[in-house]
Amino acid sequence: DAPTSAPPVIQTAQRSQVQITLLLISSRRKVMTFDAEMTIGRVKELVWNSWPSEWQDEYPASPSHLRMLYLGRMLQDEDMLSDLKFPESVTSAFLPTIVHISIRPNGSP
């Protein structure tokens, strides 16, 4: 008798997510969730594209006018969220990660 083998288990890869609480200097907050393999540059684009209507008085001219700071460090556009050691989750349980946002004035280089 040949041993019967169990059917193969198919693993579906769940993508790790990072939940960020964006905190403006004006103390306004917004919580957003991003794929952990996303770059800060892409995060800035998504934040800019989903800028809350109640924040219009602080609306930046473009995503490049957003500065993101985490633990006192200015985040660079090429930084990957996963490389920054933010808490990740593949479930709905998240630890809050606060990232400060400042908006560069239009005349600044």
mmCIF file of C-alpha atoms in Angstrom, residues 29-91:
data_model
loop_
_atom_site.group_PDB
_atom_site.id
_atom_site.type_symbol
_atom_site.label_atom_id
_atom_site.label_comp_id
_atom_site.label_asym_id
_atom_site.label_seq_id
_atom_site.Cartn_x
_atom_site.Cartn_y
_atom_site.Cartn_z
ATOM 1 C CA ARG A 29 -4.397 64.093 12.973
ATOM 2 C CA LYS A 30 -5.285 61.517 10.372
ATOM 3 C CA VAL A 31 -4.766 57.758 10.535
ATOM 4 C CA MET A 32 -3.826 55.979 7.313
ATOM 5 C CA THR A 33 -2.723 52.431 6.496
ATOM 6 C CA PHE A 34 -0.035 51.642 3.929
ATOM 7 C CA ASP A 35 1.676 48.587 2.478
ATOM 8 C CA ALA A 36 4.942 48.018 4.400
ATOM 9 C CA GLU A 37 6.898 47.801 1.113
ATOM 10 C CA MET A 38 5.878 51.330 0.110
ATOM 11 C CA THR A 39 8.367 54.191 -0.112
ATOM 12 C CA ILE A 40 8.000 57.471 1.765
ATOM 13 C CA GLY A 41 7.719 59.222 -1.607
ATOM 14 C CA ARG A 42 4.659 57.122 -2.464
ATOM 15 C CA VAL A 43 3.217 57.686 1.036
ATOM 16 C CA LYS A 44 3.532 61.456 0.494
ATOM 17 C CA GLU A 45 1.662 61.149 -2.815
ATOM 18 C CA LEU A 46 -1.162 59.188 -1.183
ATOM 19 C CA VAL A 47 -1.382 61.610 1.744
ATOM 20 C CA TRP A 48 -1.460 64.585 -0.639
ATOM 21 C CA ASN A 49 -4.121 62.924 -2.841
ATOM 22 C CA SER A 50 -6.351 62.196 0.162
ATOM 23 C CA TRP A 51 -5.805 65.507 1.977
ATOM 24 C CA PRO A 52 -8.855 66.049 4.242
ATOM 25 C CA SER A 53 -11.210 68.818 3.157
ATOM 26 C CA GLU A 54 -11.143 70.306 6.674
ATOM 27 C CA TRP A 55 -7.373 70.815 6.277
ATOM 28 C CA GLN A 56 -7.618 72.875 3.073
ATOM 29 C CA ASP A 57 -6.106 75.935 4.794
ATOM 30 C CA GLU A 58 -2.868 73.901 5.115
ATOM 31 C CA TYR A 59 -2.980 72.171 1.711
ATOM 32 C CA PRO A 60 0.565 71.781 0.278
ATOM 33 C CA ALA A 61 1.299 72.763 -3.318
ATOM 34 C CA SER A 62 2.533 69.227 -4.121
ATOM 35 C CA PRO A 63 3.624 65.994 -2.381
ATOM 36 C CA SER A 64 7.222 67.257 -2.495
ATOM 37 C CA HIS A 65 6.216 70.075 -0.107
ATOM 38 C CA LEU A 66 5.487 67.508 2.617
ATOM 39 C CA ARG A 67 8.204 66.728 5.130
ATOM 40 C CA MET A 68 7.750 63.622 7.230
ATOM 41 C CA LEU A 69 9.577 63.159 10.536
ATOM 42 C CA TYR A 70 9.736 60.043 12.673
ATOM 43 C CA LEU A 71 11.528 59.971 16.026
ATOM 44 C CA GLY A 72 13.297 63.220 15.168
ATOM 45 C CA ARG A 73 14.553 61.964 11.796
ATOM 46 C CA MET A 74 13.570 63.503 8.459
ATOM 47 C CA LEU A 75 12.332 60.649 6.253
ATOM 48 C CA GLN A 76 13.658 60.528 2.709
ATOM 49 C CA ASP A 77 11.489 59.748 -0.333
ATOM 50 C CA GLU A 78 13.440 56.563 -1.112
ATOM 51 C CA ASP A 79 13.064 55.174 2.450
ATOM 52 C CA MET A 80 10.896 52.060 2.593
ATOM 53 C CA LEU A 81 8.368 51.795 5.437
ATOM 54 C CA SER A 82 9.578 48.267 6.239
ATOM 55 C CA ASP A 83 13.173 49.535 6.583
ATOM 56 C CA LEU A 84 12.092 52.155 9.130
ATOM 57 C CA LYS A 85 11.061 49.418 11.594
ATOM 58 C CA PHE A 86 7.501 50.708 11.969
ATOM 59 C CA PRO A 87 5.256 48.158 13.682
ATOM 60 C CA GLU A 88 3.699 45.961 10.986
ATOM 61 C CA SER A 89 0.613 43.807 11.020
ATOM 62 C CA VAL A 90 -1.000 41.232 8.755
ATOM 63 C CA THR A 91 -4.097 41.286 10.960
#
